[in-house]
Amino acid sequence: MSILITGGTRGIGAAIIQRYADLGLSAQGTSRDGSVGLSLDVTDPESVNALGDVFADRSLDLLVCNAGVFEDRGLGFDDLTPTIWHDSFAVNVVGVAETIRVLLPALRRSDAGKVAIIASQMGSQARAPGGSYVYRATKAAAINLGRNLATDLRPEGIAVGIYHPGWVRTDMGGASAEISPQEAAIGLVERFRTLSIDSTGCFETWDGQAHPL
C-alpha cells in the first residue's frame, strides 16, 4: 500500500506516519526542506510539480493532505492584513488543491485511490462563534474543495474524505487541547481505512462522527 502524508514532520502528520508503522505499513511524509521524507513546499509550484515527477511512474493508494498553517491565532478582524490572508490560503487551500492535482495520475493508477483532507470543525458553516477569520475561511474552502472533488472523482473510483482531527495537543492546537496526536492518529487512520466510494464526500470527526457542514 502506497501512502503519502503532507506535513509529516511533526504533530498530527508525524503521528499518522507512526500509526501506520505500528500497523506494519509504510507511509511517506513530506517536509519543506526535504530533511525528512520527500521535499514539498505546497506554496512553491516548482516544488509541487517536482513531487508529481517523483510519482510519475508510481501508483498512490492514499494521499493525506495534512500540511496547514494558523496565521491569525489571537488576532482580531482589525489586525488582519492581506499578507495573512494570502499566505494562509496559499497553504491551506491552494496547496491542497495543487498537491492533489499533481498526484491525481498516481491516484488513478491505484485500484482504489483515496484522498483525505485534514480540515477542521472551525471551517463548518454551522459553527460560527466568531474570531479566527482567516483560518476558518481557509478550512471552509478546503471542505468545499473536498466535497466538489468527491463528486467529480466518483466516476473514476477515487474517494475523497474530509476530516476534523479533533482539538489536538500540537504546536497549532496548544498544550491545553483535548487529545494527543497519537489519539487523533488512531482515529484518523481508521477513518481513512473505511473511506470508500459509498462514503466519498464525507466530513467526519477523528472518532467517526458525521460533522455538520
mmCIF file of C-alpha atoms in Angstrom:
data_model
loop_
_atom_site.group_PDB
_atom_site.id
_atom_site.type_symbol
_atom_site.label_atom_id
_atom_site.label_comp_id
_atom_site.label_asym_id
_atom_site.label_seq_id
_atom_site.Cartn_x
_atom_site.Cartn_y
_atom_site.Cartn_z
ATOM 1 C CA MET A 1 0.000 0.000 0.000
ATOM 2 C CA SER A 2 1.384 3.391 -1.032
ATOM 3 C CA ILE A 3 0.617 6.216 1.434
ATOM 4 C CA LEU A 4 1.760 9.847 1.411
ATOM 5 C CA ILE A 5 1.156 12.408 4.172
ATOM 6 C CA THR A 6 1.958 16.069 3.573
ATOM 7 C CA GLY A 7 3.337 17.944 6.566
ATOM 8 C CA GLY A 8 4.647 14.730 8.064
ATOM 9 C CA THR A 9 7.481 16.019 10.232
ATOM 10 C CA ARG A 10 5.610 16.775 13.447
ATOM 11 C CA GLY A 11 2.230 16.888 15.152
ATOM 12 C CA ILE A 12 -0.655 15.028 13.567
ATOM 13 C CA GLY A 13 1.266 14.205 10.378
ATOM 14 C CA ALA A 14 4.133 12.542 12.246
ATOM 15 C CA ALA A 15 1.674 10.677 14.477
ATOM 16 C CA ILE A 16 -0.183 9.322 11.429
ATOM 17 C CA ILE A 17 3.074 8.037 9.944
ATOM 18 C CA GLN A 18 3.934 6.373 13.257
ATOM 19 C CA ARG A 19 0.473 4.835 13.500
ATOM 20 C CA TYR A 20 0.928 3.200 10.100
ATOM 21 C CA ALA A 21 4.342 1.940 11.221
ATOM 22 C CA ASP A 22 2.707 0.418 14.316
ATOM 23 C CA LEU A 23 0.295 -1.381 11.981
ATOM 24 C CA GLY A 24 3.174 -2.716 9.905
ATOM 25 C CA LEU A 25 2.567 -0.344 6.999
ATOM 26 C CA SER A 26 4.966 2.144 5.470
ATOM 27 C CA ALA A 27 3.869 5.739 4.918
ATOM 28 C CA GLN A 28 5.969 8.543 3.473
ATOM 29 C CA GLY A 29 5.828 12.088 4.732
ATOM 30 C CA THR A 30 6.872 15.387 3.260
ATOM 31 C CA SER A 31 8.848 18.297 4.676
ATOM 32 C CA ARG A 32 9.584 21.719 3.277
ATOM 33 C CA ASP A 33 13.341 21.273 3.186
ATOM 34 C CA GLY A 34 13.390 17.574 2.391
ATOM 35 C CA SER A 35 15.239 16.793 5.625
ATOM 36 C CA VAL A 36 12.570 14.228 6.487
ATOM 37 C CA GLY A 37 10.819 12.234 3.799
ATOM 38 C CA LEU A 38 10.061 13.829 0.436
ATOM 39 C CA SER A 39 10.648 17.513 -0.238
ATOM 40 C CA LEU A 40 7.475 19.595 -0.610
ATOM 41 C CA ASP A 41 6.676 23.259 -0.138
ATOM 42 C CA VAL A 42 2.990 23.445 -1.042
ATOM 43 C CA THR A 43 3.305 27.173 -1.798
ATOM 44 C CA ASP A 44 6.057 26.662 -4.396
ATOM 45 C CA PRO A 45 4.808 25.488 -7.820
ATOM 46 C CA GLU A 46 8.206 24.053 -8.731
ATOM 47 C CA SER A 47 8.291 22.022 -5.524
ATOM 48 C CA VAL A 48 4.753 20.746 -6.058
ATOM 49 C CA ASN A 49 5.466 19.787 -9.666
ATOM 50 C CA ALA A 50 8.670 18.039 -8.579
ATOM 51 C CA LEU A 51 6.638 15.881 -6.201
ATOM 52 C CA GLY A 52 4.409 14.957 -9.107
ATOM 53 C CA ASP A 53 7.520 13.906 -11.028
ATOM 54 C CA VAL A 54 8.542 11.597 -8.177
ATOM 55 C CA PHE A 55 5.255 9.727 -8.686
ATOM 56 C CA ALA A 56 5.330 9.935 -12.491
ATOM 57 C CA ASP A 57 5.530 6.161 -12.862
ATOM 58 C CA ARG A 58 4.141 5.124 -9.498
ATOM 59 C CA SER A 59 0.715 4.480 -8.062
ATOM 60 C CA LEU A 60 -0.572 6.123 -4.892
ATOM 61 C CA ASP A 61 -3.264 4.484 -2.796
ATOM 62 C CA LEU A 62 -3.785 7.211 -0.200
ATOM 63 C CA LEU A 63 -2.904 10.899 -0.171
ATOM 64 C CA VAL A 64 -3.380 12.676 3.164
ATOM 65 C CA CYS A 65 -3.355 16.466 2.786
ATOM 66 C CA ASN A 66 -2.298 17.474 6.278
ATOM 67 C CA ALA A 67 0.039 20.470 5.803
ATOM 68 C CA GLY A 68 -1.535 23.645 7.182
ATOM 69 C CA VAL A 69 -0.995 26.946 8.981
ATOM 70 C CA PHE A 70 -2.912 29.048 11.530
ATOM 71 C CA GLU A 71 -1.550 32.532 10.910
ATOM 72 C CA ASP A 72 -4.263 34.591 12.613
ATOM 73 C CA ARG A 73 -4.294 32.927 16.004
ATOM 74 C CA GLY A 74 -5.294 35.509 18.609
ATOM 75 C CA LEU A 75 -5.757 38.312 16.073
ATOM 76 C CA GLY A 76 -8.893 40.408 15.779
ATOM 77 C CA PHE A 77 -10.507 41.278 12.484
ATOM 78 C CA ASP A 78 -8.919 44.750 12.520
ATOM 79 C CA ASP A 79 -5.470 43.167 12.875
ATOM 80 C CA LEU A 80 -5.650 41.103 9.707
ATOM 81 C CA THR A 81 -3.524 42.024 6.706
ATOM 82 C CA PRO A 82 -3.647 40.964 3.050
ATOM 83 C CA THR A 83 -0.428 39.040 3.612
ATOM 84 C CA ILE A 84 -2.003 36.911 6.346
ATOM 85 C CA TRP A 85 -4.978 36.164 4.107
ATOM 86 C CA HIS A 86 -2.791 35.389 1.098
ATOM 87 C CA ASP A 87 -0.254 33.202 2.913
ATOM 88 C CA SER A 88 -2.961 31.217 4.693
ATOM 89 C CA PHE A 89 -4.948 30.485 1.562
ATOM 90 C CA ALA A 90 -1.717 29.609 -0.263
ATOM 91 C CA VAL A 91 -1.044 26.757 2.178
ATOM 92 C CA ASN A 92 -4.472 25.635 3.381
ATOM 93 C CA VAL A 93 -6.376 25.795 0.098
ATOM 94 C CA VAL A 94 -4.182 26.287 -2.982
ATOM 95 C CA GLY A 95 -1.524 23.988 -1.547
ATOM 96 C CA VAL A 96 -4.086 21.239 -1.006
ATOM 97 C CA ALA A 97 -5.596 21.653 -4.468
ATOM 98 C CA GLU A 98 -2.236 21.702 -6.247
ATOM 99 C CA THR A 99 -0.911 18.691 -4.362
ATOM 100 C CA ILE A 100 -3.989 16.687 -5.307
ATOM 101 C CA ARG A 101 -3.776 17.874 -8.914
ATOM 102 C CA VAL A 102 -0.195 16.748 -9.495
ATOM 103 C CA LEU A 103 -0.764 13.410 -7.762
ATOM 104 C CA LEU A 104 -4.040 12.545 -9.495
ATOM 105 C CA PRO A 105 -2.267 10.478 -12.171
ATOM 106 C CA ALA A 106 -0.675 8.363 -9.420
ATOM 107 C CA LEU A 107 -4.011 8.026 -7.602
ATOM 108 C CA ARG A 108 -5.623 6.927 -10.863
ATOM 109 C CA ARG A 109 -3.057 4.131 -11.168
ATOM 110 C CA SER A 110 -4.251 2.692 -7.865
ATOM 111 C CA ASP A 111 -7.041 0.133 -7.812
ATOM 112 C CA ALA A 112 -8.909 2.332 -5.320
ATOM 113 C CA GLY A 113 -7.175 5.666 -4.768
ATOM 114 C CA LYS A 114 -8.208 7.787 -1.794
ATOM 115 C CA VAL A 115 -7.706 11.426 -0.805
ATOM 116 C CA ALA A 116 -8.037 12.548 2.821
ATOM 117 C CA ILE A 117 -8.166 16.272 3.536
ATOM 118 C CA ILE A 118 -7.427 17.305 7.116
ATOM 119 C CA ALA A 119 -9.755 20.243 7.614
ATOM 120 C CA SER A 120 -11.264 21.446 10.897
ATOM 121 C CA GLN A 121 -14.598 21.939 12.600
ATOM 122 C CA MET A 122 -13.592 25.615 12.535
ATOM 123 C CA GLY A 123 -14.473 25.562 8.832
ATOM 124 C CA SER A 124 -18.028 24.420 9.492
ATOM 125 C CA GLN A 125 -20.695 26.854 8.298
ATOM 126 C CA ALA A 126 -22.924 25.587 11.104
ATOM 127 C CA ARG A 127 -20.456 26.765 13.764
ATOM 128 C CA ALA A 128 -19.727 30.480 13.762
ATOM 129 C CA PRO A 129 -18.618 31.594 17.237
ATOM 130 C CA GLY A 130 -16.537 34.433 15.789
ATOM 131 C CA GLY A 131 -12.802 35.045 15.603
ATOM 132 C CA SER A 132 -10.047 33.224 13.692
ATOM 133 C CA TYR A 133 -11.498 34.599 10.477
ATOM 134 C CA VAL A 134 -8.665 33.603 8.179
ATOM 135 C CA TYR A 135 -8.211 30.069 9.474
ATOM 136 C CA ARG A 136 -11.966 29.450 9.471
ATOM 137 C CA ALA A 137 -12.271 30.760 5.906
ATOM 138 C CA THR A 138 -9.441 28.580 4.625
ATOM 139 C CA LYS A 139 -10.811 25.455 6.265
ATOM 140 C CA ALA A 140 -14.299 26.211 4.939
ATOM 141 C CA ALA A 141 -12.758 26.441 1.482
ATOM 142 C CA ALA A 142 -10.900 23.163 1.992
ATOM 143 C CA ILE A 143 -14.137 21.435 2.974
ATOM 144 C CA ASN A 144 -15.851 22.832 -0.134
ATOM 145 C CA LEU A 145 -12.917 21.740 -2.301
ATOM 146 C CA GLY A 146 -13.129 18.212 -0.950
ATOM 147 C CA ARG A 147 -16.880 17.966 -1.403
ATOM 148 C CA ASN A 148 -16.698 19.032 -5.041
ATOM 149 C CA LEU A 149 -13.708 16.814 -5.795
ATOM 150 C CA ALA A 150 -15.635 13.886 -4.347
ATOM 151 C CA THR A 151 -18.392 14.474 -6.897
ATOM 152 C CA ASP A 152 -16.039 14.823 -9.856
ATOM 153 C CA LEU A 153 -13.756 11.911 -8.938
ATOM 154 C CA ARG A 154 -16.516 9.462 -8.023
ATOM 155 C CA PRO A 155 -16.861 8.146 -11.612
ATOM 156 C CA GLU A 156 -13.130 7.326 -11.565
ATOM 157 C CA GLY A 157 -13.429 5.344 -8.340
ATOM 158 C CA ILE A 158 -11.366 7.801 -6.287
ATOM 159 C CA ALA A 159 -12.873 8.528 -2.864
ATOM 160 C CA VAL A 160 -12.389 11.840 -1.047
ATOM 161 C CA GLY A 161 -12.901 12.280 2.689
ATOM 162 C CA ILE A 162 -12.667 15.438 4.794
ATOM 163 C CA TYR A 163 -11.807 15.195 8.480
ATOM 164 C CA HIS A 164 -11.777 17.200 11.684
ATOM 165 C CA PRO A 165 -8.797 15.768 13.604
ATOM 166 C CA GLY A 166 -10.033 16.914 16.985
ATOM 167 C CA TRP A 167 -8.537 19.577 19.209
ATOM 168 C CA VAL A 168 -5.034 18.137 19.364
ATOM 169 C CA ARG A 169 -2.086 18.936 21.608
ATOM 170 C CA THR A 170 0.303 20.189 18.930
ATOM 171 C CA ASP A 171 2.081 23.481 18.224
ATOM 172 C CA MET A 172 -1.106 24.553 16.455
ATOM 173 C CA GLY A 173 -3.617 23.163 18.966
ATOM 174 C CA GLY A 174 -1.765 24.208 22.102
ATOM 175 C CA ALA A 175 -0.922 22.443 25.347
ATOM 176 C CA SER A 176 -4.473 22.633 26.735
ATOM 177 C CA ALA A 177 -6.063 20.767 23.809
ATOM 178 C CA GLU A 178 -8.263 17.746 24.439
ATOM 179 C CA ILE A 179 -6.441 14.815 22.808
ATOM 180 C CA SER A 180 -2.921 13.739 21.954
ATOM 181 C CA PRO A 181 -1.608 13.443 18.393
ATOM 182 C CA GLN A 182 -1.481 9.680 18.922
ATOM 183 C CA GLU A 183 -5.190 9.519 19.800
ATOM 184 C CA ALA A 184 -6.048 11.631 16.768
ATOM 185 C CA ALA A 185 -3.899 9.449 14.520
ATOM 186 C CA ILE A 186 -5.521 6.213 15.684
ATOM 187 C CA GLY A 187 -8.954 7.586 14.844
ATOM 188 C CA LEU A 188 -7.933 9.204 11.576
ATOM 189 C CA VAL A 189 -6.178 6.116 10.238
ATOM 190 C CA GLU A 190 -9.345 4.130 10.920
ATOM 191 C CA ARG A 191 -11.369 6.781 9.060
ATOM 192 C CA PHE A 192 -9.036 6.500 6.066
ATOM 193 C CA ARG A 193 -9.395 2.709 6.115
ATOM 194 C CA THR A 194 -13.181 2.831 5.960
ATOM 195 C CA LEU A 195 -13.352 5.631 3.369
ATOM 196 C CA SER A 196 -14.893 4.330 0.156
ATOM 197 C CA ILE A 197 -16.901 5.452 -2.831
ATOM 198 C CA ASP A 198 -20.008 4.836 -0.732
ATOM 199 C CA SER A 199 -18.851 7.428 1.821
ATOM 200 C CA THR A 200 -16.991 9.806 -0.511
ATOM 201 C CA GLY A 201 -17.568 13.465 0.278
ATOM 202 C CA CYS A 202 -17.958 12.764 3.988
ATOM 203 C CA PHE A 203 -16.991 15.362 6.601
ATOM 204 C CA GLU A 204 -16.260 13.412 9.775
ATOM 205 C CA THR A 205 -14.561 13.815 13.119
ATOM 206 C CA TRP A 206 -11.481 11.810 14.024
ATOM 207 C CA ASP A 207 -13.650 9.393 16.016
ATOM 208 C CA GLY A 208 -16.122 8.719 13.213
ATOM 209 C CA GLN A 209 -18.942 11.157 13.869
ATOM 210 C CA ALA A 210 -20.571 12.969 10.961
ATOM 211 C CA HIS A 211 -19.813 16.686 11.280
ATOM 212 C CA PRO A 212 -22.254 19.424 10.187
ATOM 213 C CA LEU A 213 -21.023 21.356 7.187
#
